[in-house]
Amino acid sequence: MNSAASANRPAVLVDQDKHVFKVSRRNFIDPDILSMEKERIFESNWIYLGHGSELKKPGDFVTRSVAGRSILFTRDASGTPVALLNTCPHRGMQVCRERKGSAKSFQCFYHGWVFGLDGKLRSQPGEDSYDADFKNRESSHLTPVPRFEGYRDFYFVCFDRNIQPLVDYLAGAKDFLDVICDQSEEGMSIVKGTHEYSVRANWKLLTENSIDGYHASTTHASYFDILMQSNGGANFRSGAGRGYDLGNGHAVIQGQAPWGRPVADWIPAWGEEGKKEVDRIYARLVERFGEERAFRIAKMGRNLFIYPNLIINDIMAIVVRTYYPTAPDYMVVNSWALAPLNESAWSRKYRLNNFLEFLGPGGFATPDDAEALEHCQRGFSNYEDVPYSDISKGMNKENPSSADELQMRAFWMQWNKQMFPESAKAAKIKAA
Amino acid sequence: MTKVTRSEIEEFLFEEADLLDKWRLPEWLSLFTDDAEYHVPCMDLPADASPDDSLFYIADDRMRLGERVKRLMKRTAHVEFPHSKTRHMVSNVRVKEREDENIDVTSVFATYRTKDGVTDLYVGLSNYVIRQVDGAFKIRSKRCLLDSDALRPSGRISIIL
């Protein structure tokens, strides 16, 4: 399979001295690359499953397809989150067929086997026809996901038992997750309602796009028209943000932006009532964290990428977005709005209003992103003659800005390391 | 209050569909009252969910609906430039008048969007509140409830449903 990164056309081409960083377009179109990704990326890294706030009490559950696996995410009787592979040990049926709900136990209707919230087999019709020891065997129960850990209520699964603990894996992204979660004293929560859509493009294009500060002014020109003119007042300010490589493939761009943030950056369009609320929230953040960190939490926004497929963009609202390939040119996307638990009705309303203006398949920006990604995918049909994309912006700078491409290079370096360890090593030697 | 007939309402909804299919969006916008709303909730929400506390796909008040129309008429609304071809089919129209000036109307829709060699289909139920203003029907609210589990494979609601 390594022929996909043939010597004359490496998957990622780097020359630090000449500020060259090129990514082969084959990475976006080759079915062999996709099958390698399934094993080396999606089975080998921590993959986001869901947020603890989606399960309020024992027995609450959601079923979810995560990286092609059918997973049942629930809380056991003690309230501890559990991630089970949603397949009956008997003949394989999905034991839970509802998308979400609340249960005391899970029954597979095919032959009537009943499992507890912890996945243990409780009963099966015709028990006397089974060995006396049957229920004591591990293979008689629902199988837990091989690895399952959470950090600040964000829960992840991994299919490789030997992966490092989640908190270590997160590396520098942990600090940015903290900054986002510190918006609320009571914790963050997922708002009801899920954006479930697709893009007819390779999944890695959405990674690039979600942390791309360069495309905004042209791709989203029509959104900025609305923000500046119709809404009667955004915050105009300069001061470009920065891009950071957070280690292990994670990356972020952080900076100030013209839009308002319910926590806590007021814009004139929100009027006096909004000002009172936003000032109150900001004052409390200063009390809790001091001026410097409060400013970072409230007045700066961030597009955080957690390798390989989780985006938490804390911008005019907070979107949690995860995506999976089902074909080289098709991805499935799920996204949610994250918000402080128990925030005021004013904050929630303005947050969601902000969210919808920009974000999601019916917003004024996301559909234009999808259009760009889909037409990149179409452009890749010229791969044989135009084999590389350029991701070198900002390589000639000490401190790349959020409109440079350092954060995408962080993704691609890790991707290359996991997909093509040998050629990645060679690229490093050349770079050094 | 004069009794309205289903065929009068149907004629109005067919006219609305025709304006959308011809991309005469500013005229389409004039069918709405000044306090109008246009909503498309997420499919995992109850039909009466509120956009004040739940995430929708679209929750436009009259002002944002105006912005939506203005945007869609620009070249920089890249997803709809060049304009897609749409065909709004409206059927199963039912009319229920209330005591006040509002008329509750439900209809089902099947809307096709074709662009760049791909045709996507949006199917669902529309709940309208319609009023008579100076002898003409005006839409006070339009809520489109999609039947699909997800926006797949369409991926977007870049047109008006």
XYZ file of C-alpha atoms in Angstrom:
593
model
C 0.000 0.000 0.000
C 3.003 2.263 0.498
C 3.162 2.727 -3.235
C 0.643 5.507 -2.616
C 3.565 7.579 -1.375
C 5.899 6.721 -4.177
C 9.410 8.098 -3.901
C 9.008 10.679 -6.620
C 5.716 11.970 -5.255
C 5.739 11.914 -1.453
C 2.420 12.472 0.283
C 3.815 15.557 2.003
C 6.774 17.444 0.568
C 8.700 19.703 2.953
C 11.734 21.925 2.544
C 12.056 24.242 5.522
C 14.976 26.197 4.043
C 13.113 27.075 0.882
C 9.782 27.475 2.715
C 8.171 24.714 0.731
C 5.267 22.697 2.129
C 3.231 20.730 -0.366
C 0.525 18.145 0.128
C -0.163 15.567 -2.540
C -3.673 15.747 -3.938
C -3.605 11.985 -4.126
C -4.205 12.107 -0.350
C -7.694 13.351 -1.132
C -8.717 11.037 -3.940
C -7.067 7.626 -3.594
C -9.238 4.810 -2.142
C -6.036 3.074 -0.916
C -5.233 6.158 1.160
C -8.721 6.009 2.670
C -8.339 2.383 3.713
C -4.951 3.162 5.256
C -6.534 6.069 7.109
C -9.169 3.798 8.569
C -6.453 1.730 10.244
C -3.689 4.246 10.905
C -5.775 7.322 11.749
C -9.301 6.410 12.829
C -8.411 3.159 14.653
C -5.254 4.595 16.223
C -6.174 7.966 17.712
C -8.613 9.276 20.306
C -11.851 9.986 18.453
C -14.555 12.235 19.886
C -17.712 10.389 20.916
C -19.884 12.893 22.738
C -20.329 15.290 25.622
C -21.307 14.304 29.151
C -24.144 16.849 29.172
C -25.950 14.814 26.509
C -26.586 12.198 29.203
C -28.184 13.888 32.165
C -28.986 10.884 34.363
C -28.363 7.116 34.608
C -29.917 5.324 31.639
C -29.886 8.328 29.298
C -28.312 7.223 26.044
C -27.396 8.249 22.525
C -26.410 5.911 19.716
C -23.867 7.212 17.303
C -21.854 6.110 14.330
C -18.284 7.071 15.182
C -15.540 6.502 12.630
C -17.705 3.816 11.057
C -18.439 2.036 14.355
C -21.891 1.716 15.920
C -21.603 2.953 19.506
C -23.998 3.150 22.440
C -23.078 5.999 24.811
C -24.908 5.853 28.130
C -24.622 6.293 31.894
C -24.687 3.251 34.157
C -26.718 3.035 37.377
C -24.028 4.944 39.291
C -24.055 7.744 36.708
C -20.684 6.837 35.183
C -20.505 7.322 31.396
C -20.100 4.086 29.445
C -19.297 3.470 25.759
C -20.399 0.099 24.413
C -20.109 -1.406 20.960
C -23.728 -1.550 19.848
C -23.833 -5.150 18.709
C -25.432 -8.153 20.373
C -22.892 -10.803 21.434
C -25.397 -13.417 20.240
C -25.888 -12.699 16.518
C -24.699 -9.151 16.001
C -27.835 -7.044 15.904
C -27.674 -3.458 17.052
C -29.109 -3.815 20.535
C -30.255 -0.198 20.725
C -31.955 1.167 17.602
C -33.124 4.532 18.931
C -31.022 7.641 18.362
C -31.443 8.873 21.901
C -33.598 8.288 24.935
C -33.628 6.955 28.452
C -33.624 3.264 29.409
C -33.481 0.964 32.433
C -31.937 -1.795 30.357
C -31.316 -2.578 26.692
C -33.131 -5.444 25.041
C -32.129 -6.911 21.704
C -35.497 -7.675 20.116
C -34.158 -10.385 17.823
C -33.994 -13.113 20.504
C -34.836 -11.090 23.588
C -31.466 -10.846 25.330
C -31.493 -8.146 28.001
C -28.432 -6.129 29.010
C -27.914 -3.783 31.942
C -26.808 -0.184 31.555
C -23.284 -1.463 32.143
C -23.625 -3.831 29.170
C -23.738 -7.004 31.276
C -26.090 -9.763 30.128
C -28.988 -9.948 32.566
C -31.229 -12.528 31.002
C -31.913 -14.374 27.799
C -34.950 -16.492 26.918
C -34.258 -20.204 27.309
C -31.459 -19.743 29.832
C -31.647 -23.416 30.796
C -30.405 -24.316 27.318
C -27.112 -22.519 27.966
C -24.092 -23.598 29.972
C -24.363 -22.824 33.705
C -21.302 -20.570 33.411
C -22.552 -18.705 30.326
C -23.335 -15.423 32.069
C -19.905 -15.303 33.683
C -18.138 -15.202 30.334
C -16.920 -11.870 29.010
C -18.105 -12.821 25.532
C -21.721 -12.982 26.742
C -21.880 -9.243 27.490
C -21.927 -6.162 25.336
C -18.332 -5.264 24.543
C -17.063 -1.940 25.845
C -15.139 0.269 23.415
C -11.456 -0.768 23.842
C -10.478 2.606 25.329
C -12.832 5.286 26.606
C -11.790 8.420 28.498
C -13.067 11.921 29.081
C -11.566 15.315 29.733
C -13.786 18.076 31.121
C -16.884 16.243 29.917
C -15.605 15.676 26.360
C -15.599 11.889 25.881
C -13.398 10.074 23.392
C -13.003 6.491 22.257
C -10.011 4.660 20.849
C -9.865 1.251 19.212
C -6.142 0.831 19.960
C -5.696 -0.442 23.525
C -2.122 0.798 23.673
C -2.769 4.464 23.041
C -1.454 6.986 25.569
C -3.940 8.411 28.092
C -6.286 11.031 26.630
C -4.937 13.817 28.794
C -1.398 13.222 27.460
C -2.645 12.806 23.911
C -4.322 16.225 24.071
C -0.898 17.851 24.623
C -1.148 21.618 24.127
C -4.826 21.375 23.152
C -5.657 20.708 26.816
C -4.950 24.312 27.775
C -7.247 25.604 25.028
C -10.005 23.189 26.047
C -9.610 24.574 29.576
C -9.980 28.127 28.291
C -13.225 27.152 26.546
C -14.629 25.211 29.508
C -13.693 27.959 31.964
C -16.396 30.143 30.394
C -18.783 28.528 32.845
C -18.572 27.809 36.542
C -21.204 25.093 36.350
C -19.849 23.343 33.276
C -20.573 23.466 29.588
C -23.468 21.750 27.868
C -24.600 20.710 24.417
C -27.664 22.650 23.253
C -30.627 20.587 21.987
C -30.599 20.100 18.207
C -27.907 18.536 16.006
C -26.599 19.695 12.659
C -26.185 16.506 10.679
C -24.977 16.993 7.146
C -22.414 15.964 4.590
C -19.951 17.471 2.173
C -19.046 15.920 -1.158
C -15.353 16.323 -0.475
C -12.477 14.617 1.316
C -12.623 14.883 5.110
C -9.172 16.451 5.386
C -10.377 19.464 3.439
C -12.688 20.248 6.353
C -9.778 20.008 8.784
C -7.905 22.585 6.716
C -10.972 24.780 6.264
C -11.970 24.804 9.928
C -8.657 26.344 11.019
C -8.120 28.545 7.987
C -7.940 32.238 8.789
C -6.885 33.046 5.235
C -10.124 32.309 3.386
C -12.531 34.437 5.410
C -12.411 37.723 3.540
C -13.137 36.241 0.115
C -15.131 33.090 0.867
C -17.224 34.843 3.509
C -17.434 38.322 1.973
C -21.231 38.192 1.977
C -21.304 37.335 5.695
C -19.015 40.223 6.566
C -21.245 42.552 4.502
C -24.146 41.580 6.737
C -22.138 41.810 9.926
C -20.829 45.274 9.106
C -23.884 46.865 7.501
C -27.197 45.357 8.479
C -26.550 44.546 12.101
C -25.827 48.113 13.075
C -22.546 47.622 14.758
C -19.809 45.125 15.153
C -16.408 45.785 16.712
C -13.874 46.940 14.173
C -10.356 46.245 15.328
C -6.990 45.279 14.023
C -4.478 42.970 15.651
C -4.204 39.739 13.728
C -4.464 36.493 15.654
C -1.836 33.829 15.854
C -1.572 30.226 14.765
C -0.058 27.581 17.067
C 1.116 23.992 16.676
C -0.118 22.270 19.860
C 1.675 18.946 19.373
C 0.389 15.488 18.337
C -1.253 17.064 15.281
C -3.471 19.427 17.283
C -3.469 23.101 16.342
C -5.270 26.357 16.973
C -5.705 29.884 15.726
C -6.558 32.496 18.329
C -7.329 36.185 18.140
C -9.906 38.954 18.301
C -12.698 39.296 15.760
C -15.406 41.822 14.836
C -18.389 39.790 16.007
C -19.875 39.754 19.506
C -19.410 36.874 21.979
C -21.997 36.164 24.678
C -19.033 35.236 26.931
C -18.153 38.018 26.929
C -17.509 40.581 24.215
C -20.267 43.101 23.638
C -21.165 44.679 20.289
C -23.348 47.766 19.847
C -26.033 45.686 18.079
C -26.820 44.061 21.444
C -27.966 47.286 23.069
C -28.041 48.228 26.750
C -29.636 45.018 28.026
C -26.928 42.989 26.373
C -24.228 45.277 27.703
C -25.374 44.764 31.279
C -25.374 41.003 30.871
C -22.020 40.808 29.077
C -20.379 43.181 31.593
C -21.672 41.037 34.464
C -20.264 37.861 32.895
C -16.924 39.526 32.205
C -16.618 40.928 35.726
C -17.166 37.445 37.158
C -14.464 36.007 34.881
C -12.027 38.660 36.102
C -12.920 37.717 39.688
C -12.291 34.045 38.995
C -9.214 34.226 36.785
C -7.718 37.735 36.841
C -7.735 40.260 34.025
C -5.301 38.537 31.680
C -6.947 35.116 31.532
C -10.441 36.646 31.606
C -9.489 38.661 28.524
C -8.241 35.535 26.782
C -11.377 33.565 27.673
C -13.861 36.286 26.783
C -12.442 38.697 24.233
C -10.355 36.328 22.144
C -11.819 33.610 19.971
C -10.208 30.397 18.846
C -10.537 27.695 16.230
C -9.258 24.604 18.014
C -8.441 21.455 16.103
C -8.052 18.215 18.036
C -6.391 15.657 15.807
C -7.647 13.925 13.749
C -11.292 15.007 13.314
C -12.627 17.252 16.073
C -13.112 20.986 15.730
C -14.160 23.212 18.606
C -14.543 26.676 17.201
C -15.128 29.163 19.999
C -15.961 32.118 17.791
C -19.292 34.073 17.681
C -20.753 30.947 19.301
C -19.154 27.599 20.040
C -19.450 24.804 17.515
C -18.300 21.253 18.258
C -17.874 19.516 14.936
C -16.730 16.028 14.051
C -16.546 14.372 10.649
C -15.734 11.055 9.069
C -14.978 9.910 5.536
C -17.200 7.285 3.948
C -15.510 7.648 0.551
C -12.494 9.680 -0.628
C -14.892 12.348 -1.909
C -17.644 12.230 0.734
C -17.721 13.054 4.428
C -20.400 12.875 7.082
C -20.449 15.823 9.494
C -22.130 16.132 12.906
C -22.045 19.359 14.827
C -23.487 20.814 17.975
C -23.696 24.143 19.767
C -21.828 24.198 23.090
C -22.871 26.714 25.735
C -22.454 27.415 29.430
C -24.907 25.348 31.435
C -27.531 27.568 33.055
C -26.643 30.704 31.098
C -29.387 33.348 31.011
C -32.208 33.211 28.481
C -30.729 36.390 26.924
C -27.304 34.804 26.466
C -28.718 31.588 25.047
C -30.917 33.400 22.569
C -28.173 35.719 21.327
C -25.660 32.875 21.238
C -27.916 30.767 19.004
C -28.752 33.799 16.913
C -25.017 34.370 16.407
C -24.479 30.698 15.669
C -27.063 30.517 12.907
C -25.953 33.707 11.219
C -22.573 32.213 10.396
C -22.568 28.513 11.130
C -24.275 25.411 9.877
C -25.827 24.207 6.638
C -28.426 27.008 6.681
C -26.067 29.777 7.830
C -24.524 32.557 5.790
C -21.025 31.069 5.771
C -20.826 27.267 6.125
C -22.570 26.564 2.770
C -19.948 28.679 1.002
C -17.226 26.652 2.728
C -18.847 23.448 1.498
C -18.994 24.913 -2.008
C -15.259 25.676 -1.856
C -14.385 22.208 -0.550
C -16.486 20.447 -3.161
C -14.851 22.418 -5.939
C -11.393 21.653 -4.544
C -12.384 17.996 -4.758
C -13.446 18.486 -8.375
C -10.212 20.338 -9.103
C -8.247 17.328 -7.854
C -9.359 15.480 -10.987
C -6.291 17.193 -12.487
C -4.061 15.415 -10.000
C -1.851 13.750 -12.586
C -0.693 17.101 -13.962
C -1.127 19.316 -10.911
C -0.174 16.898 -8.135
C 0.328 19.184 -5.131
C -1.482 21.730 -2.978
C 0.544 24.509 -1.360
C 0.384 24.967 2.411
C 3.490 27.138 2.854
C 1.935 30.465 3.868
C 3.814 31.987 6.785
C 6.801 29.593 6.703
C 9.054 32.621 6.232
C 7.847 34.182 9.493
C 8.954 33.757 13.084
C 5.373 34.064 14.397
C 2.819 33.023 11.797
C -0.552 34.764 12.041
C -3.960 33.131 12.080
C -4.154 33.912 8.356
C -1.047 31.793 7.752
C -0.999 28.019 7.440
C 1.167 26.801 10.320
C -1.839 25.123 11.966
C -2.575 23.092 8.821
C 1.050 22.056 8.564
C 0.803 20.745 12.146
C -2.066 18.500 11.042
C -0.348 17.303 7.907
C 2.965 16.525 9.634
C 1.207 14.262 12.140
C -0.953 12.703 9.432
C 2.152 11.991 7.357
C 3.970 10.550 10.372
C 1.126 8.125 11.048
C 0.447 7.229 7.427
C 3.984 7.056 6.033
C 6.430 6.780 8.955
C 9.410 6.090 6.694
C 8.930 8.979 4.304
C 8.038 11.304 7.195
C 11.397 10.500 8.771
C 13.133 11.284 5.498
C 11.267 14.593 5.217
C 12.407 15.514 8.707
C 16.032 14.781 7.881
C 15.773 16.954 4.826
C 14.124 19.697 6.848
C 16.922 19.580 9.459
C -64.052 37.780 8.503
C -64.545 36.362 5.047
C -64.124 32.687 4.499
C -61.027 31.763 2.499
C -61.075 28.759 0.247
C -58.400 26.170 -0.161
C -57.962 27.033 -3.801
C -57.279 30.681 -2.915
C -54.585 29.568 -0.488
C -53.239 27.059 -2.980
C -52.982 29.754 -5.626
C -51.040 31.884 -3.147
C -48.640 29.033 -2.263
C -48.146 28.168 -5.942
C -47.312 31.816 -6.601
C -44.799 31.722 -3.736
C -43.193 28.575 -5.189
C -43.044 30.149 -8.631
C -41.285 33.279 -7.347
C -38.698 31.076 -5.589
C -38.130 28.934 -8.679
C -37.657 32.068 -10.801
C -35.225 33.516 -8.240
C -37.449 36.594 -7.916
C -36.493 36.681 -4.261
C -37.144 40.369 -3.456
C -40.720 39.871 -4.695
C -40.956 36.659 -2.705
C -39.863 38.579 0.388
C -42.711 41.028 -0.103
C -45.129 38.155 0.594
C -44.061 38.286 4.252
C -45.350 40.539 7.035
C -42.961 42.934 8.782
C -42.909 40.676 11.847
C -42.499 37.464 9.854
C -40.423 34.420 10.790
C -38.949 31.643 8.679
C -37.769 28.529 10.543
C -36.159 25.215 9.662
C -35.573 23.258 12.901
C -33.061 20.420 13.230
C -34.687 17.076 12.557
C -34.016 15.747 16.060
C -36.155 18.486 17.664
C -39.885 18.458 18.396
C -42.027 20.291 15.819
C -42.801 23.155 18.239
C -39.209 23.741 19.412
C -38.059 27.318 19.960
C -34.898 28.743 18.365
C -34.344 30.737 21.569
C -33.161 27.613 23.386
C -32.592 24.994 20.664
C -30.272 24.814 17.677
C -32.075 25.203 14.339
C -30.787 25.109 10.790
C -32.546 28.382 10.047
C -34.328 30.765 12.426
C -34.825 34.036 10.548
C -36.773 36.994 11.796
C -37.907 39.447 9.136
C -34.614 41.328 9.276
C -32.465 38.262 8.781
C -34.792 36.967 6.111
C -34.130 40.234 4.279
C -30.394 39.658 4.719
C -30.781 36.134 3.400
C -32.495 37.404 0.254
C -29.963 40.189 -0.220
C -27.107 37.702 0.175
C -28.606 35.167 -2.214
C -28.844 37.819 -4.925
C -25.082 38.515 -4.717
C -22.288 36.858 -6.660
C -20.457 36.403 -3.345
C -23.103 33.951 -2.108
C -20.796 31.424 -3.739
C -22.884 28.365 -2.988
C -25.735 29.810 -5.061
C -23.689 31.485 -7.754
C -24.399 30.708 -10.449
C -27.932 30.131 -9.130
C -29.046 26.565 -8.733
C -32.197 25.442 -10.490
C -34.996 24.714 -8.098
C -38.475 23.227 -8.389
C -40.767 23.711 -5.422
C -43.663 21.239 -5.470
C -46.480 22.052 -3.059
C -49.249 19.612 -2.239
C -51.725 18.315 0.395
C -52.752 21.859 1.289
C -55.055 22.153 4.317
C -56.529 25.363 5.668
C -57.758 26.099 9.175
C -59.052 29.559 10.009
C -58.810 30.841 13.533
C -60.952 33.298 15.466
C -58.295 36.011 15.015
C -56.907 37.269 11.708
C -54.568 34.305 11.329
C -55.071 31.350 9.030
C -53.188 28.137 9.786
C -52.086 26.372 6.641
C -50.213 23.116 6.294
C -48.777 21.775 3.076
C -46.231 19.194 2.082
C -43.273 20.057 -0.075
C -40.820 18.311 -2.337
C -38.156 20.721 -3.487
C -35.478 19.769 -5.986
C -32.213 21.665 -6.233
C -29.946 21.083 -9.190
C -26.453 22.478 -9.520
C -23.228 21.292 -11.116
C -24.699 18.019 -12.272
C -26.161 17.057 -8.896
C -29.846 17.036 -7.958
C -30.827 17.025 -4.295
C -34.282 16.573 -2.853
C -35.807 18.182 0.235
C -39.084 16.686 1.475
C -41.227 17.705 4.411
C -44.166 19.530 5.900
C -44.639 23.304 5.941
C -46.591 25.034 8.676
C -47.703 28.511 7.664
C -49.506 31.252 9.508
C -51.061 33.481 6.846
C -52.902 36.775 7.268
C -54.976 38.918 4.996
C -53.484 42.405 4.809
C -55.346 44.949 2.633
C -57.029 42.154 0.722
C -53.819 40.229 0.024
C -52.399 37.193 1.762
C -49.184 37.702 3.730
C -47.053 35.108 5.460
C -46.635 35.737 9.186
C -44.595 32.567 9.697
C -43.298 29.631 7.724
C -41.782 26.610 9.413
C -40.423 23.796 7.273
C -40.104 20.414 8.977
C -37.835 18.158 6.960
C -38.586 14.432 6.906
C -35.039 13.202 6.328
C -32.900 12.039 9.259
C -30.094 14.368 8.210
C -29.083 16.766 5.438
C -27.450 13.953 3.518
C -26.435 13.875 0.829
C -27.631 17.434 0.125
C -25.378 18.853 2.850
C -26.903 22.341 2.944
C -30.030 24.425 2.872
C -28.590 27.164 0.733
C -31.851 27.751 -1.138
C -35.113 28.834 0.427
C -37.398 25.864 1.009
